[in-house]
Coordinates of C-alpha atoms and ligand atoms in Angstrom, one line a residue:
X246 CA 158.9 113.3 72.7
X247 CA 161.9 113.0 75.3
X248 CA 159.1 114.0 78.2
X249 CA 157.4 110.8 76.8
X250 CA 160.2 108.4 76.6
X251 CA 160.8 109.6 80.3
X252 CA 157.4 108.8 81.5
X253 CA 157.5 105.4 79.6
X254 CA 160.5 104.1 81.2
X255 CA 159.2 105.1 84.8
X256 CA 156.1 103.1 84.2
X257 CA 158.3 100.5 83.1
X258 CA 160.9 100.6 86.1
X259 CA 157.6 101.0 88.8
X260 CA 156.1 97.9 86.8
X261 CA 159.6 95.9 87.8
X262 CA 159.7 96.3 90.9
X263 CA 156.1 96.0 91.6
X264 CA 156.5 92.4 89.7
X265 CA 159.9 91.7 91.8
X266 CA 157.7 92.6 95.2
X267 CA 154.4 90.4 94.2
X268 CA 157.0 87.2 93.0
X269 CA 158.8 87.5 96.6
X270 CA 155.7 87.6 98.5
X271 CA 154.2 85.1 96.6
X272 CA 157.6 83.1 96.9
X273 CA 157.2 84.1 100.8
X274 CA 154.0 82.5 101.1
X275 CA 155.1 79.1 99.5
X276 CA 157.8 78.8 101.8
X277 CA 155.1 77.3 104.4
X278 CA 153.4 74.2 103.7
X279 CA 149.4 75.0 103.8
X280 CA 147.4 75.7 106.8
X281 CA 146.1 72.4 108.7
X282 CA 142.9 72.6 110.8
X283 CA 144.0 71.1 114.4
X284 CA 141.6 69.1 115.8
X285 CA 140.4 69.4 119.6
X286 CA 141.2 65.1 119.6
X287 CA 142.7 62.1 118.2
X288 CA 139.7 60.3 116.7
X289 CA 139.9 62.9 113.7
X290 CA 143.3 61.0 112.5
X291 CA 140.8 59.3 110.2
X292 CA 140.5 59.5 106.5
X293 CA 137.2 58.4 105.9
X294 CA 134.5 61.3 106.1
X295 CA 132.3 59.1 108.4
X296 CA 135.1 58.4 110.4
X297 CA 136.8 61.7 110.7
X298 CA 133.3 63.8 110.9
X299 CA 130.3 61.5 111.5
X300 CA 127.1 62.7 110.8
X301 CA 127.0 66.2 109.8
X302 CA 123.5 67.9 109.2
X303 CA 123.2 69.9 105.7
X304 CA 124.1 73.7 106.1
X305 CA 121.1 75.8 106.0
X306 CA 122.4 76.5 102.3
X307 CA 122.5 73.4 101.4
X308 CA 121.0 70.1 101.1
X309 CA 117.0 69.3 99.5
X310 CA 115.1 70.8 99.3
X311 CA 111.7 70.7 101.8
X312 CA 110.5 72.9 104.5
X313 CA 113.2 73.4 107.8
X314 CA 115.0 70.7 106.4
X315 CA 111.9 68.3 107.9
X316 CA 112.2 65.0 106.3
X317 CA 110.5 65.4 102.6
X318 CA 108.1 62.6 102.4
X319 CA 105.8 61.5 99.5
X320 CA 102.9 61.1 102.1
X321 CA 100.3 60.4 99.7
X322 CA 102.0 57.0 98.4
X323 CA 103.4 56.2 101.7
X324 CA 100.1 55.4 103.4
X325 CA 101.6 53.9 106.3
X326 CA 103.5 57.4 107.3
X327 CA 101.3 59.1 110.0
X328 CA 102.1 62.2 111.4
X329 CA 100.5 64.8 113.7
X330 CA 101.0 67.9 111.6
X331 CA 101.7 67.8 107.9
X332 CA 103.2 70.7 105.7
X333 CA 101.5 70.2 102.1
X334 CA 102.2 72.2 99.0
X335 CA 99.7 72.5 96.4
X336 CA 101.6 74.1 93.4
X337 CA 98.1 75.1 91.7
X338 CA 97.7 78.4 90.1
X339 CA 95.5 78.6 87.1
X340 CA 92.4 80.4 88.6
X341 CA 93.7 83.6 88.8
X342 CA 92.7 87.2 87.6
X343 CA 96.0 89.1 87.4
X344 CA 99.9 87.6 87.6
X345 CA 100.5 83.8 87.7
X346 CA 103.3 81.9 89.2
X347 CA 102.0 81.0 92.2
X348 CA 102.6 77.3 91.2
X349 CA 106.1 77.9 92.7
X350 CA 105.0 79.0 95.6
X351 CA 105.0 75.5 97.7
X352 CA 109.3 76.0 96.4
X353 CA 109.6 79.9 97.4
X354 CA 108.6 78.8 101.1
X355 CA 110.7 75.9 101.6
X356 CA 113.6 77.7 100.1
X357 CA 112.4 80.9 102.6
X358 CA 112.9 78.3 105.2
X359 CA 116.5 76.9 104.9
X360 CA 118.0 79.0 107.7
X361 CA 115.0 77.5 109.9
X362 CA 115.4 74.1 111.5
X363 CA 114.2 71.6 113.9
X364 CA 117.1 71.9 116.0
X365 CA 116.7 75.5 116.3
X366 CA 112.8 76.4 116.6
X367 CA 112.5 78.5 119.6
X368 CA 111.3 81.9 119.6
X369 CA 111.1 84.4 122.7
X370 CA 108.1 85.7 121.1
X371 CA 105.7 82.3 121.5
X372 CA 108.1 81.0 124.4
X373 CA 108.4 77.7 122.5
X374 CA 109.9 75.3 120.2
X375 CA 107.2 73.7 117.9
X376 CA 109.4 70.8 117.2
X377 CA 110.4 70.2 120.9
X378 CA 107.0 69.3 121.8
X379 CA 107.0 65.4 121.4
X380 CA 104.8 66.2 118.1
X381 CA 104.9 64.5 114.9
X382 CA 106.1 67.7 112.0
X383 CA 106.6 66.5 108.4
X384 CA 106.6 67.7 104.9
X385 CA 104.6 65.4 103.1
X386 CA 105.4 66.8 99.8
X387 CA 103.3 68.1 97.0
X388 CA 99.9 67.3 95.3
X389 CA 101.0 66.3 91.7
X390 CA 98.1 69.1 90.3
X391 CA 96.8 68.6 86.3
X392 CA 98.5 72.0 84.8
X393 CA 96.2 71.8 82.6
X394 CA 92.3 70.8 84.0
X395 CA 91.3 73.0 86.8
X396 CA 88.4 70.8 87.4
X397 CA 90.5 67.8 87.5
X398 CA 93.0 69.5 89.9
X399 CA 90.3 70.9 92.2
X400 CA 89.5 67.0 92.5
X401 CA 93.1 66.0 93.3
X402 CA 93.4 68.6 95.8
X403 CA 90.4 67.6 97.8
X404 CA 91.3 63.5 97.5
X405 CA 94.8 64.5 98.4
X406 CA 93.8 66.7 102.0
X407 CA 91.2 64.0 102.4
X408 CA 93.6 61.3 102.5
X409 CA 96.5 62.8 104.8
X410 CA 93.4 63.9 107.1
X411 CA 92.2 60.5 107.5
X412 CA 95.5 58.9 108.3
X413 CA 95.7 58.2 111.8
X414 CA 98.1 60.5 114.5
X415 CA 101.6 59.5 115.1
X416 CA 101.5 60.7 118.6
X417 CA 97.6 60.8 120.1
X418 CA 98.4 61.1 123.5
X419 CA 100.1 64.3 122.6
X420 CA 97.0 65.1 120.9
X421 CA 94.9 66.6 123.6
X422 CA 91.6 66.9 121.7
X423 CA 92.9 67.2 117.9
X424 CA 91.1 63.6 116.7
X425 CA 92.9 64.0 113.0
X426 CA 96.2 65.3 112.1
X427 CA 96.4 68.9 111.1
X428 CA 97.6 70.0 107.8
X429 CA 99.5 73.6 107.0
X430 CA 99.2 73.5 102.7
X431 CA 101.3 75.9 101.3
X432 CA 99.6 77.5 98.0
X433 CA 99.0 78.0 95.1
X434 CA 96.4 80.6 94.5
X435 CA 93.8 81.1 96.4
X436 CA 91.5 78.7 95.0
X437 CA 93.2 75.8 96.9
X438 CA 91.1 76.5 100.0
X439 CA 87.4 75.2 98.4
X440 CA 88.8 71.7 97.7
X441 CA 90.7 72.0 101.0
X442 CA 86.8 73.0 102.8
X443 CA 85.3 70.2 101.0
X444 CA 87.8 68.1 102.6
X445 CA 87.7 69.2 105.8
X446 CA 83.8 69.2 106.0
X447 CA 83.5 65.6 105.2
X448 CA 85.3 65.2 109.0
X449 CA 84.3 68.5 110.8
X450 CA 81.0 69.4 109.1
X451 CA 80.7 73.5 108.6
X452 CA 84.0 75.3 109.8
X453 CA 84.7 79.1 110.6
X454 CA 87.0 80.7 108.8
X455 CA 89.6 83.3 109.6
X456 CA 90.8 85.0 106.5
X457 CA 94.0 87.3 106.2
X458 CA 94.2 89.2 102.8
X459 CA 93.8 92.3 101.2
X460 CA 90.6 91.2 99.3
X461 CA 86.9 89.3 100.1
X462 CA 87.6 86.6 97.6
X463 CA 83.5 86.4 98.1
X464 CA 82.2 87.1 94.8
X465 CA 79.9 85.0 93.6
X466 CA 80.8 85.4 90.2
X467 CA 83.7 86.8 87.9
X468 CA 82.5 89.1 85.2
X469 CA 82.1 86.8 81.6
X470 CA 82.1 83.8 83.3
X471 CA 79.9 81.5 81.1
X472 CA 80.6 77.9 82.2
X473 CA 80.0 76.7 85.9
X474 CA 84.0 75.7 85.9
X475 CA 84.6 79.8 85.4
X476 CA 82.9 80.5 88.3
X477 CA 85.9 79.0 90.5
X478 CA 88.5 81.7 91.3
X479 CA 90.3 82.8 93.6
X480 CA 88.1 85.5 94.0
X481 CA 84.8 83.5 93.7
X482 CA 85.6 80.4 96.2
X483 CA 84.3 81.4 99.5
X484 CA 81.0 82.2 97.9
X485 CA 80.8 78.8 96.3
X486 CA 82.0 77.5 99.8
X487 CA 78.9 79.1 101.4
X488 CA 76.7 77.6 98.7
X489 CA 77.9 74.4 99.4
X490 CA 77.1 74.6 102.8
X491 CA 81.2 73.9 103.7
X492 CA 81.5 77.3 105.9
X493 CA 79.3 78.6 108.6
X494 CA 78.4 81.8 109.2
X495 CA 80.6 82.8 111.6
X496 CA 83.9 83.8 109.9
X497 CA 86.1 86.6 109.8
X498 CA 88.3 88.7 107.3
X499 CA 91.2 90.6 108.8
X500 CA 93.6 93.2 106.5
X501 CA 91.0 94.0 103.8
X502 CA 91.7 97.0 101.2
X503 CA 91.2 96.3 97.9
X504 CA 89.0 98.7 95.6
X505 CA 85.3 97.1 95.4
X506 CA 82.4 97.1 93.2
X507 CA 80.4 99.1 95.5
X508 CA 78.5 98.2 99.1
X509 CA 76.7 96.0 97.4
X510 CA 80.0 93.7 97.4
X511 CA 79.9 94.3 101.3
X512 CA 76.4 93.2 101.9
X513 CA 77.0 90.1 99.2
X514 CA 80.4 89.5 101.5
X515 CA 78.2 89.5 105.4
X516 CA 75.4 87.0 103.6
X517 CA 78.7 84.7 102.7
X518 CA 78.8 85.0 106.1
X519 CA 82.0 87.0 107.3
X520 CA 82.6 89.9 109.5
X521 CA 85.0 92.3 108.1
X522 CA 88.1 94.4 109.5
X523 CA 90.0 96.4 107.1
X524 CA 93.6 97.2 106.2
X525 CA 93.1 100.6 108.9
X526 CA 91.5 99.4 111.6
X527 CA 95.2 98.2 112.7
X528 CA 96.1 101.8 113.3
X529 CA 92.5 102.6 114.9
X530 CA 91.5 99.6 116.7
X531 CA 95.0 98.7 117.4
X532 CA 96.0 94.9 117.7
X533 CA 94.9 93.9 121.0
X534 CA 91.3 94.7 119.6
X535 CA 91.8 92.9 117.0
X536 CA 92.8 90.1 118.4
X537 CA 89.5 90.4 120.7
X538 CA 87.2 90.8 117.8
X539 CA 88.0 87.7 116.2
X540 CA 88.3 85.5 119.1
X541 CA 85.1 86.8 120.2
X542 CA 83.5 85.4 116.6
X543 CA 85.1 82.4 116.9
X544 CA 84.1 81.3 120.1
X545 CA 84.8 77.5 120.1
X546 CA 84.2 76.5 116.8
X547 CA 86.2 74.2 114.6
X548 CA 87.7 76.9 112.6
X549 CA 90.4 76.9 109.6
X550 CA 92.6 79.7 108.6
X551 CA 93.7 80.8 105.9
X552 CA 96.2 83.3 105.0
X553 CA 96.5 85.8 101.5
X554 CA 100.2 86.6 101.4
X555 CA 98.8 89.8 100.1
X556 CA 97.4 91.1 103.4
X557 CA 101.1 92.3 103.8
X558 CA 102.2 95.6 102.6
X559 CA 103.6 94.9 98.7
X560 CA 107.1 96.8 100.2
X561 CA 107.5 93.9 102.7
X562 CA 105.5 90.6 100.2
X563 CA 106.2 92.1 96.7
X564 CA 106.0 88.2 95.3
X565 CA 102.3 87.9 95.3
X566 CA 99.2 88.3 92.4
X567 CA 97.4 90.7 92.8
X568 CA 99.3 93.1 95.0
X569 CA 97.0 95.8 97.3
X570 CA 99.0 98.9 98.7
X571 CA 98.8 100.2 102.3
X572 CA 98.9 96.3 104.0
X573 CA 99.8 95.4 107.1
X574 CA 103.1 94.4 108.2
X575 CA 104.4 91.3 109.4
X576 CA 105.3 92.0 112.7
X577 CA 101.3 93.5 113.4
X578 CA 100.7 90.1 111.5
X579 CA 103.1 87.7 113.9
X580 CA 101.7 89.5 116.5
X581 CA 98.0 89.3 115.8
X582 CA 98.3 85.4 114.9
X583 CA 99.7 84.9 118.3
X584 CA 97.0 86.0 120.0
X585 CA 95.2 83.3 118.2
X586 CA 96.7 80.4 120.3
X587 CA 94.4 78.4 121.9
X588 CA 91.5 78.6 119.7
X589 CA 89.8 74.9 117.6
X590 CA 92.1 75.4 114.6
X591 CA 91.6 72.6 112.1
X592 CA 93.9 73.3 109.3
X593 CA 95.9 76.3 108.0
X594 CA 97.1 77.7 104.7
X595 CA 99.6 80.4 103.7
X596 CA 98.8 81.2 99.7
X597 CA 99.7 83.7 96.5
X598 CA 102.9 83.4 97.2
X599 CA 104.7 84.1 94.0
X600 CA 108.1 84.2 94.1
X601 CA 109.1 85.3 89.9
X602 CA 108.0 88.5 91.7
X603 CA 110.4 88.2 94.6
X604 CA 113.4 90.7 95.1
X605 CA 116.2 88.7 97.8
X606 CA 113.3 86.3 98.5
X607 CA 111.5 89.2 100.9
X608 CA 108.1 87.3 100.3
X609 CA 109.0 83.4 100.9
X610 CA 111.3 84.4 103.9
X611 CA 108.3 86.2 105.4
X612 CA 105.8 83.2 104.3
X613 CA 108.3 80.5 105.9
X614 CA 108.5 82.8 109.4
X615 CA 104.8 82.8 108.9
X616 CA 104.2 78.7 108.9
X617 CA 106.9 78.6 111.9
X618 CA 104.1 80.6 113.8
X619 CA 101.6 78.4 112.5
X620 CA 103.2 75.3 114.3
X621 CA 103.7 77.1 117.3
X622 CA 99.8 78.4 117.1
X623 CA 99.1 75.3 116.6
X624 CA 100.6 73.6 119.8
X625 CA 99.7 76.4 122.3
X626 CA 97.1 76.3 124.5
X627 CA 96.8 80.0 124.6
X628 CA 98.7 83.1 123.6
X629 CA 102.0 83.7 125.3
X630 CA 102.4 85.8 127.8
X631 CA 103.9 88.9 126.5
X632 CA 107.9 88.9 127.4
X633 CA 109.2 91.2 130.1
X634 CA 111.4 93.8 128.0
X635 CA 114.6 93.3 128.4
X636 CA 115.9 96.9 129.5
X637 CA 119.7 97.3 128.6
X638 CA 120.6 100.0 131.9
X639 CA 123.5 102.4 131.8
X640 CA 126.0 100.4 134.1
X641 CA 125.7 97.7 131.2
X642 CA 126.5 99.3 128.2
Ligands
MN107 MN1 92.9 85.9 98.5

């Protein structure tokens, strides 16, 4: 009992004087008045915010939000807006076979995107700032897609591309020999991409396709699919595509993996009218072959691409549907897209990004980087050269 009372009254005492130290510094700190920011002139004596600080842009955390912190405009409604290239989302996502949520996919890549911005768009990689070009970049907003009627959405999609396509270009004698502005849509599932091809055929006719993804989205049917409106998937599109006579028969997949039905889905896939390199042919082809293969089966035709989030390995673009193992990752990806440069691109897409499967927002950082290249793609004449590496040597460590 005494050894008790003994250890009390030592906590007790420490307790004191640990009080007494923390109220004298505390008192110490209260003795000066509160740090002041000095200012490098005299014209921040002001008190007004604008007249203290002027403009300020947003912080890359904050502000609305839209894609680089572009100006967010409705396009659709504002029919007088023109632009060169637009950024589009399409927030549809009820033709798919596994995991919704793709709807939130136009969000997930504008909110990957806050740390990019106009003033700050070069890369070493491409040599080039996509926004320093003298080019018209906005985000036009999203389609306002039916929820609820997939046939009625498929229609709003295709009315929507088909009116930002026929605007006019804010800048033509930038243009070179784009005629009609060029639209990057952010998705939504895959799907998206047949209203898109109606769209784009009504102005370019039959366009090749290069296709990024994990699967052949060429079926031509989904099993118990009893109504023509079943038919359209995101699995089933390009087939319908073909059969509408929207795609010619000079496209390309690139990254494919996914578990098949059998050859017979490969022969049904080449008389869609696609040539095919799989998920391993990074490893024994390499890039620069790949690169070769599908400029050499696009030649100089109007061709659209489009881009599966899901061609990336899961570990590096876990937010997506229906998720393949053993992808690609995004720095073969960056690297095979610039080697695209230069070729007729009509239009772009980035889809299946679904970010309620996101961990630290891996997937819509990845997806944003992704559109950045897009723009630069877009504006190049032909791929960059590749950059000197920059050797650190001995004497300057
Ligand atoms: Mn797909």
């Amino acid at each position: 009992m005494a050894q008790f009372f003994v250890l009390t009254t030592m906590l007790h005492c420490s307790s004191f004087i640990l009080g007494v130290l923390l109220y004298s510094v505390g008192a110490r700190a209260h003795d000066h008045p509160p740090e002041q920011a000095t200012f490098k002139s005299d014209k921040f004596q002001e008190s007004t915010w604008l007249g203290k600080y002027g403009l300020q842009i947003d912080q890359p955390f904050s502000g609305p939000l839209s894609f680089s912190h572009l100006l967010y405009t409705r396009c659709l409604e504002n029919e007088e807006t023109k632009f060169d290239i637009a950024i589009l989302g399409m927030p549809f996502d009820t033709a798919v076979t596994y995991r919704p949520g793709a709807r939130f996919g136009p969000y997930a890549i504008r909110s990957g995107s806050r740390r990019q911005r106009e003033i700050r768009g070069y890369t070493m990689s491409w040599a080039k700032d996509p926004y320093a070009e003298g080019v018209k970049i906005l985000d036009c907003g999203d389609v306002p897609v039916n929820p609820f009627d997939n046939a009625l959405a498929i229609d709003q999609m295709e009315v929507a591309y088909s009116t930002l396509l026929r605007r006019p270009l804010a800048t033509p004698e930038k243009a070179k020999s784009v005629i009609h502005p060029r639209i990057i849509s952010l998705g939504g599932d895959h799907t998206i991409v047949l209203p898109i091809l109606r769209a784009l055929n009504k102005i370019h006719g039959p366009v090749s396709v290069i296709h990024f993804d994990a699967h052949l989205d060429t079926w031509r049917d989904y099993p118990g699919g009893v109504t023509n409106q079943s038919r359209v998937t995101h699995g089933t599109f390009f087939a319908i595509a073909q059969e509408e006579g929207l795609i010619s028969n000079t496209s390309i997949h690139a990254g494919i993996r996914c578990k098949l039905g059998g050859e017979e889905d490969l022969e049904n896939d080449k008389s869609v009218g696609f040539q095919l390199i799989s998920g391993d042919d990074i490893d024994d082809l390499g890039i620069p072959e790949i690169i070769r293969l599908i400029r050499r089966r696009i030649g100089d035709s109007p061709v659209y691409l489009s881009l599966d989030i899901d061609v990336l390995d899961p570990g590096l673009a876990p937010a997506t549907g229906t998720p393949e193992a053993g992808g690609w990752t995004t720095r073969e990806l960056k690297r095979i897209l610039r080697g695209l440069a230069g070729l007729n691109f009509v239009g772009a897409d980035i889809v299946e990004v679904s970010p309620a499967y996101d961990n630290a927002e891996v997937t819509g950082i990845a997806a944003a980087d992704l559109v950045h290249d897009f723009l630069s793609m877009f504006l190049s004449d032909h791929p960059p050269a590749r950059r000197e590496a920059r050797v650190v040597r001995r004497d300057e460590l």
